[in-house]
Short mmCIF file of C-alpha atoms in Angstrom, two decimals:
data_model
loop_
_atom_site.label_atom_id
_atom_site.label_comp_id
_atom_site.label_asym_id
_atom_site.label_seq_id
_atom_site.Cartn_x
_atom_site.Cartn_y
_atom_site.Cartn_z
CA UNK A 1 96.17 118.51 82.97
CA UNK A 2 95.87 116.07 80.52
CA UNK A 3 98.36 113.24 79.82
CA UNK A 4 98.77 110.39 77.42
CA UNK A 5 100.07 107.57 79.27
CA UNK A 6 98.39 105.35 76.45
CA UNK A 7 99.91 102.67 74.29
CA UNK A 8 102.82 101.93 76.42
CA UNK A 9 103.42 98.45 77.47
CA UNK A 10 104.77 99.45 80.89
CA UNK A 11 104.39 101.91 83.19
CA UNK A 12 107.17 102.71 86.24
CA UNK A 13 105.68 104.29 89.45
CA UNK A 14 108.12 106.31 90.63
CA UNK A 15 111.10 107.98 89.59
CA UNK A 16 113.25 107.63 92.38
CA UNK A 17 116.24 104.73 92.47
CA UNK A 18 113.78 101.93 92.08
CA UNK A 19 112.40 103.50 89.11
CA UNK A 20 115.28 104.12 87.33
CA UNK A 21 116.93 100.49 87.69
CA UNK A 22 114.11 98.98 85.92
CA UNK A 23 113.82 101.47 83.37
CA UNK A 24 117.67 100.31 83.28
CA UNK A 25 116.44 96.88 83.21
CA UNK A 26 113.93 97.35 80.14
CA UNK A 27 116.13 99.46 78.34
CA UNK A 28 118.84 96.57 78.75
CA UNK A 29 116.24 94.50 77.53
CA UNK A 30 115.61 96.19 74.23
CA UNK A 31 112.77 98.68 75.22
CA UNK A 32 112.39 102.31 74.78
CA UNK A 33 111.75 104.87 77.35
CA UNK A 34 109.14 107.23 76.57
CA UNK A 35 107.99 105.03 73.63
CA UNK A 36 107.35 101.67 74.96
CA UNK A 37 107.32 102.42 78.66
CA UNK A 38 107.23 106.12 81.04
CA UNK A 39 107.67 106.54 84.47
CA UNK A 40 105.80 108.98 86.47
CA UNK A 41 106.06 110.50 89.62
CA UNK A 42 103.96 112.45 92.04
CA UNK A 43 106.67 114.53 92.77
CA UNK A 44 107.40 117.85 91.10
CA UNK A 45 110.80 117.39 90.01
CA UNK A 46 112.72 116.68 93.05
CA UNK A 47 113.71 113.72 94.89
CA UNK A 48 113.15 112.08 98.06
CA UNK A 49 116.64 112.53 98.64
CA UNK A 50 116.85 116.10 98.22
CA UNK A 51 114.39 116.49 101.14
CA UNK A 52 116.22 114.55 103.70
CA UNK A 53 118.86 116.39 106.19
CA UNK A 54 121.56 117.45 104.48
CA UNK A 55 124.19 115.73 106.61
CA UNK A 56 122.90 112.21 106.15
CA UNK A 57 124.97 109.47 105.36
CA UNK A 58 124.54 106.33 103.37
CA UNK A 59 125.11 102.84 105.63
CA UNK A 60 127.19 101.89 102.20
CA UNK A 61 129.94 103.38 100.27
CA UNK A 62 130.05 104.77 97.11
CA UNK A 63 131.25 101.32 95.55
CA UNK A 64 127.89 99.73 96.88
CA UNK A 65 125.48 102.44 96.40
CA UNK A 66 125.62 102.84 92.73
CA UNK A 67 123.06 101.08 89.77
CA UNK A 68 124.99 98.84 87.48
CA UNK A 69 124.61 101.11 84.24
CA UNK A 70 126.56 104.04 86.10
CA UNK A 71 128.92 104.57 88.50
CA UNK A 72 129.08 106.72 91.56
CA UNK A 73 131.84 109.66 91.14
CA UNK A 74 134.18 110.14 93.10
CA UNK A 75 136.06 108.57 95.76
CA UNK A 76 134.37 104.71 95.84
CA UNK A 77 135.45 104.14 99.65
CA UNK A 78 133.95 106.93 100.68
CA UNK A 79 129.88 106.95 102.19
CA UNK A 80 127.75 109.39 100.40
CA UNK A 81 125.77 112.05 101.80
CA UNK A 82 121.89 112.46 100.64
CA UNK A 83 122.38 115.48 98.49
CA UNK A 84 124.84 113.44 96.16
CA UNK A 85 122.18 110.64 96.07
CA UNK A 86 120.05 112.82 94.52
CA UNK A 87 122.68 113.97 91.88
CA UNK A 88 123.83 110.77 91.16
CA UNK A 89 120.02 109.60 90.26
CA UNK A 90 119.65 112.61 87.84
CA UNK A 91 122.45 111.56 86.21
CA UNK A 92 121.46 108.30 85.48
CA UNK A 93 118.18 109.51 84.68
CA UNK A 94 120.28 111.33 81.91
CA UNK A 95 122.49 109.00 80.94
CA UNK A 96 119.28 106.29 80.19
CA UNK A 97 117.00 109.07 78.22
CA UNK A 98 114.51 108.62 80.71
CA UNK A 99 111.65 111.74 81.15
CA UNK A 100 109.82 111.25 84.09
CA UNK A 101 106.15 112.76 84.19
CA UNK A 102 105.96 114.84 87.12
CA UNK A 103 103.62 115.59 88.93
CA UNK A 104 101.31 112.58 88.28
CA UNK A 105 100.04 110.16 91.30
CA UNK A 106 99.17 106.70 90.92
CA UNK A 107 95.78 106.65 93.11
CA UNK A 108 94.19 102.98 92.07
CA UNK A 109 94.58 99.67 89.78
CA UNK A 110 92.00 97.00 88.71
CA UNK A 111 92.24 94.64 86.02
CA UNK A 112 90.63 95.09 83.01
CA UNK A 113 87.90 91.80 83.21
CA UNK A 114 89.21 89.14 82.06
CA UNK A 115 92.13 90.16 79.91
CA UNK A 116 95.99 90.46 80.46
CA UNK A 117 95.10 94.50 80.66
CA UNK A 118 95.18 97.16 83.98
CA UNK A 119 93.35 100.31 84.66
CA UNK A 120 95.53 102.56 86.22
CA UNK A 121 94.09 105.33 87.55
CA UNK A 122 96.58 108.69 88.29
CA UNK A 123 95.78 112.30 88.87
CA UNK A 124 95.97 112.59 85.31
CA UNK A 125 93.01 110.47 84.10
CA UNK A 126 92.91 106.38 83.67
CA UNK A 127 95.14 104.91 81.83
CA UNK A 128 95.11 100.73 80.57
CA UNK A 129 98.23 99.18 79.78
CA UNK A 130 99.78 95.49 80.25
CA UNK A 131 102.27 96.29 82.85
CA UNK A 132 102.83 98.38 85.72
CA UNK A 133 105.84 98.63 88.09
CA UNK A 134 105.10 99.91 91.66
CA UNK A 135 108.72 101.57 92.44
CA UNK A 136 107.28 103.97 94.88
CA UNK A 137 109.24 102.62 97.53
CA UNK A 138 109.64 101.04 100.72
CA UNK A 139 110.16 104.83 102.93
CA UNK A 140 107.64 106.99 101.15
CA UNK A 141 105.64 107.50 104.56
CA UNK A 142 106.43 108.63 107.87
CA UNK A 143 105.70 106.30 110.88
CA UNK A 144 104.31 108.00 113.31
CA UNK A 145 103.34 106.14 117.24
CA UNK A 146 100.25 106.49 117.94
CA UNK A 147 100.73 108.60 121.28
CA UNK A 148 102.21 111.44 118.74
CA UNK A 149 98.65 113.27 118.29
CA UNK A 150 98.90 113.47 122.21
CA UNK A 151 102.04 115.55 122.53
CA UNK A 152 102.70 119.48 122.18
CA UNK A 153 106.25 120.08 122.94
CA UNK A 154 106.51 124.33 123.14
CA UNK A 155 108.97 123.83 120.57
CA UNK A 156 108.85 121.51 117.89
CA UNK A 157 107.32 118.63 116.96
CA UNK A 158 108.58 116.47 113.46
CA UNK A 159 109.17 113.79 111.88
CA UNK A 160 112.94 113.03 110.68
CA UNK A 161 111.50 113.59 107.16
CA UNK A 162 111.27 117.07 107.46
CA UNK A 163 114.33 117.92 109.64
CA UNK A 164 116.86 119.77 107.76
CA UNK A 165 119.74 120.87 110.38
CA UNK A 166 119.76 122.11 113.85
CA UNK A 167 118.94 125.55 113.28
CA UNK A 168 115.86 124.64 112.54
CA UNK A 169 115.13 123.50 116.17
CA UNK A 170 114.91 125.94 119.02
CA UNK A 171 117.04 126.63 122.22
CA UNK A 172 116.22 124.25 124.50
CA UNK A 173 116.28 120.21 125.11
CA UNK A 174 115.57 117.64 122.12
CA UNK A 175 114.19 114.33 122.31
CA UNK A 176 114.92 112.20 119.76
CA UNK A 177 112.21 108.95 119.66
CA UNK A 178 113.69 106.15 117.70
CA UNK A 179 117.28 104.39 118.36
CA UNK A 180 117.99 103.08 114.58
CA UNK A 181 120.58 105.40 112.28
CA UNK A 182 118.34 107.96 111.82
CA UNK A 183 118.17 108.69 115.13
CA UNK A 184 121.80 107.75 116.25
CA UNK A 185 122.45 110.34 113.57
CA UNK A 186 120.81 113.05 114.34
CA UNK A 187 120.92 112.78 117.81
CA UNK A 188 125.22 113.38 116.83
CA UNK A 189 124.45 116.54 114.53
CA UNK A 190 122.00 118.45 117.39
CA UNK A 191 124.22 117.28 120.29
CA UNK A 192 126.75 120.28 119.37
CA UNK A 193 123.93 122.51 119.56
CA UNK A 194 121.13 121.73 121.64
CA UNK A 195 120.59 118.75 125.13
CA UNK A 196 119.76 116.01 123.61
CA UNK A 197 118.07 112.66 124.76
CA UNK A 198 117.79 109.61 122.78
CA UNK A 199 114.53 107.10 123.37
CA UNK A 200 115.86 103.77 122.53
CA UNK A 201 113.88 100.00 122.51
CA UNK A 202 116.21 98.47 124.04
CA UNK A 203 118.76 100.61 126.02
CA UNK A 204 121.06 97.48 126.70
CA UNK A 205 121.95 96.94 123.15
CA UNK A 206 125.11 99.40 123.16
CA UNK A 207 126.86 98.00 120.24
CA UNK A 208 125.97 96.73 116.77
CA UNK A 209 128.33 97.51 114.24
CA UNK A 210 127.41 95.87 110.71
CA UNK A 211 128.57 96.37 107.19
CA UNK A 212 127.54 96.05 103.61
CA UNK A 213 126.59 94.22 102.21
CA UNK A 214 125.82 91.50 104.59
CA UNK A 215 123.16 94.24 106.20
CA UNK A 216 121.13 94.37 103.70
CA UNK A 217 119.88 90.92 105.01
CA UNK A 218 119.51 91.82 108.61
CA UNK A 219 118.00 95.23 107.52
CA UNK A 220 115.13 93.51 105.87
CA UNK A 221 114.10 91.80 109.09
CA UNK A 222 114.41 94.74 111.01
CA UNK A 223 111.63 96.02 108.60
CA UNK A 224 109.89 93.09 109.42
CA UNK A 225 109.97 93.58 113.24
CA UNK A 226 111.64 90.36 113.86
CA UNK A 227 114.56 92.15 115.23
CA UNK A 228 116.38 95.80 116.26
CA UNK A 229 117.76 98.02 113.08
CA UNK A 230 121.62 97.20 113.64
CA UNK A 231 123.60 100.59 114.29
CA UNK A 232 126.41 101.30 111.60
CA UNK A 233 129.65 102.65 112.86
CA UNK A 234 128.63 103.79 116.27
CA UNK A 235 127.15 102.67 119.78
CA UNK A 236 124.83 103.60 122.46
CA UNK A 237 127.95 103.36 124.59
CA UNK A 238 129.68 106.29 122.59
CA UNK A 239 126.37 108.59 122.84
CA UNK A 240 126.37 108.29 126.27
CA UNK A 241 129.59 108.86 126.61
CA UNK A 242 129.51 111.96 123.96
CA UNK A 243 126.54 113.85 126.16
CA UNK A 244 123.83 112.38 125.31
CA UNK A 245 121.16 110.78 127.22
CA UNK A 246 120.14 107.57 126.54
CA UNK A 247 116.82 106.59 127.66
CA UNK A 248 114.20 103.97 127.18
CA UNK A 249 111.44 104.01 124.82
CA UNK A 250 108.13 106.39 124.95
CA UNK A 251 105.21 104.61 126.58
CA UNK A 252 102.42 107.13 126.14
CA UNK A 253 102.42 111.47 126.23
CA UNK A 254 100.21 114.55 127.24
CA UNK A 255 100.49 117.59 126.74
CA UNK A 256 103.99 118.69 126.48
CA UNK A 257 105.07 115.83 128.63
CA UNK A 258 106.30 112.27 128.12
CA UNK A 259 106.47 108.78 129.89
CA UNK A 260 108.93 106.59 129.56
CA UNK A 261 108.89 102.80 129.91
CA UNK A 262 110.33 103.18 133.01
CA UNK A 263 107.85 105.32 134.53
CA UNK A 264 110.46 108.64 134.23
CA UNK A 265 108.55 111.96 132.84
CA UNK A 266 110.77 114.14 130.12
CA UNK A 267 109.36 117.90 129.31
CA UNK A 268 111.76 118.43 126.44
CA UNK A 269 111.14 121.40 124.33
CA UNK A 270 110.98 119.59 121.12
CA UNK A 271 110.95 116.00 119.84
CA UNK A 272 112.14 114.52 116.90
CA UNK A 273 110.45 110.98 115.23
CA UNK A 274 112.99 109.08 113.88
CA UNK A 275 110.29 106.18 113.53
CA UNK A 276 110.86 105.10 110.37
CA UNK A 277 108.75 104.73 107.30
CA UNK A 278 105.63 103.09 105.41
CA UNK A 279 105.91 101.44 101.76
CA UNK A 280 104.45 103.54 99.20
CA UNK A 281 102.25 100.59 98.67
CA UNK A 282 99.01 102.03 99.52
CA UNK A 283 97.30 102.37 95.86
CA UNK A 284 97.67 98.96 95.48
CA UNK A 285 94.84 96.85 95.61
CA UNK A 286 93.89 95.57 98.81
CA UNK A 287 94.53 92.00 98.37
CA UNK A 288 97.78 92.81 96.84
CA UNK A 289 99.42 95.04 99.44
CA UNK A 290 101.86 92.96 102.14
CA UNK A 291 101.02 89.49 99.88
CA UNK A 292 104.03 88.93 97.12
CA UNK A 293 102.92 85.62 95.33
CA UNK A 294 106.63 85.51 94.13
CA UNK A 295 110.07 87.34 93.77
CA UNK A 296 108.40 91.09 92.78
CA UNK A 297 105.22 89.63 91.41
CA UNK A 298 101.50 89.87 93.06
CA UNK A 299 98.38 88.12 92.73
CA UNK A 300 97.28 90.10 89.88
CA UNK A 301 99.00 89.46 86.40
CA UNK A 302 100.93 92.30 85.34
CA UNK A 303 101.41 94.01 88.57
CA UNK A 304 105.03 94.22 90.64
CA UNK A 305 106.71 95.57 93.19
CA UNK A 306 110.06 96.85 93.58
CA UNK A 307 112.22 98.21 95.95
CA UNK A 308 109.66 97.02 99.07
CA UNK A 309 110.92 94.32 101.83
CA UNK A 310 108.18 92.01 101.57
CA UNK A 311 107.73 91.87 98.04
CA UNK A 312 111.16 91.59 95.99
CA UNK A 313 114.50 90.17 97.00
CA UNK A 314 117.02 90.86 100.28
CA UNK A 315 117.87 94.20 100.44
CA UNK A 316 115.65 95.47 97.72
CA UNK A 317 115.35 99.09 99.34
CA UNK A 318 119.15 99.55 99.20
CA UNK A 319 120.59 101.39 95.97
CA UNK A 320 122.78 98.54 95.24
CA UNK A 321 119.92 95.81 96.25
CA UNK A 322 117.15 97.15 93.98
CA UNK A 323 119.10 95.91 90.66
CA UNK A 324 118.23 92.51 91.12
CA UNK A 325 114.26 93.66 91.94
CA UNK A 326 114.26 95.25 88.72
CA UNK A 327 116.07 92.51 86.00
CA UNK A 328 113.40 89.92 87.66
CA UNK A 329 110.92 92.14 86.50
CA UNK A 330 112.29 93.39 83.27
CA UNK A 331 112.03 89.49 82.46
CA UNK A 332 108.83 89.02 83.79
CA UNK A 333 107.57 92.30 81.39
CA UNK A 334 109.47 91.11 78.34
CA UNK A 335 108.58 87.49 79.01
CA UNK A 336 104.12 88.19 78.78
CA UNK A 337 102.85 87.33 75.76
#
């Protein structure tokens, strides 16, 4: 299918929140959607959010998980759950105008020679324009150890990306691998159901309660690996005591069997990865990718980043972090000759 992407003096990859708060940015900045800039997505219509279990929670409340151009209904103490995520971004996808073209993947960029002009390439032809915005953001992969390929549980085997609710898992013992929210989480949700055991990094660290907005900081150098993801509103201490087993980290697997750091040997029926996520960085150029030369800018003119630890500002990947991401580069577009 063919596209015109042409004549368009920016183009936003990705439709998701990132996305949409610098197409909030531009627009607050005087430019068009659709007629001076589009945003595409490889997506066909949906959301991340719509894809993640239904019962997850946001770390923030409504107050703090809303884009400055509209805000989140209903009660604003309350934590939202994904599902009204994904309602809230189609409604500010409404209320700017913005159309995103579906179904389109960013695949490459080079610079045009010499000139202030890129060659993006997408699944719908090449495109050259003076601006693109990566806004594919910082969870658009699943992280998977590398002992994972080893391991055939009888039951199931997933990441937390595609885990929808516990019927979905069969009778029988779950381990969960990974002791950040994700896991805490659905370790809570499958322990009315199912056995459940909970692989943790460091057992020891029973309680880390944090709050927004000063996590935003610490979550940033959790991605970074300088430190563990800080738990939000509950304890290893509590799972324990709730049932569930709390156990060291994975070492290696085989077969349907796994190894713990501490020498034990689990046969659970199915596992869970809640092991996080990659950036949705990899189109990038090579020399680009992990190397910001400034706040949301790379090496190569034209080019930024939002929404990525790494690249833009503390707490970029957050809902109400990614603003500031996105009116640093609505300056930086508006600003090029």
């Amino acid at each position: 299918m063919k596209i015109d992407l042409s004549h368009r003096r920016a183009i936003i990859v990705g439709a998701g929140q990132c996305g949409l708060a610098v197409a909030a940015a531009l627009i607050a900045r005087g430019l068009s959607p659709q007629r001076d800039f589009v945003v595409i997505d490889a997506a066909a219509g949906w959301r991340s959010w719509e894809r993640r279990w239904r019962s997850l929670t946001l770390f923030s409340d409504a107050r703090h998980s809303a884009l400055p151009v509209l805000s989140f209904p209903g009660e604003p103490r309350v934590r939202p759950r994904a599902h009204e995520v994904a309602s809230y971004l189609s409604a500010v996808e409404k209320h700017l105008g913005v159309t995103p073209m579906w179904r389109v993947r960013a695949t490459g960029l080079h610079r045009v020679g010499s000139r202030a002009t890129l060659l993006l390439e997408t699944s719908a032809g090449k495109v050259q324009t003076r601006n693109v915005v990566c806004a594919t953001g910082a969870n658009a992969r699943p992280r998977l150890p590398s002992w994972a390929g080893d391991l055939t549980p009888p039951g199931r085997m997933l990441h937390s990306s595609a885990y929808r609710s516990p019927v979905d898992i069969p009778p029988g013992e779950v381990l969960i691998v990974g002791g950040g929210n994700a896991g805490v989480q659905i370790a809570r949700e499958l322990s009315g159901t199912h056995r459940v055991s909970l692989a943790v990094r460091s057992p020891r660290r029973y309680r880390h309660i944090a709050t927004f907005p000063w996590a935003a900081g610490r979550r940033r150098s959790v991605l970074g690996g300088t430190r563990p993801e800080p738990l939000f509103g509950d304890s290893y201490a509590d799972l324990h005591r709730d049932g569930i087993d709390v156990v060291p980290a994975v070492a290696r697997a085989s077969g349907a069997e796994v190894e713990l750091a501490d020498g034990r040997h689990l046969t659970p029926a199915s596992v869970i990865l809640a092991t996080g996520y990659l950036p949705g960085d990899d189109w990038l150029p090579a020399e680009v990718r992990g190397h910001s030369r400034g706040r949301t800018r790379t090496s190569v003119p034209g080019l930024f980043v939002a929404g990525m630890p790494g690249y833009g500002h503390r707490g970029s990947e957050t809902l109400h972090g990614t603003w500031r991401d996105a009116a640093t580069i609505a300056r930086h577009i508006t600003n090029r000759p």
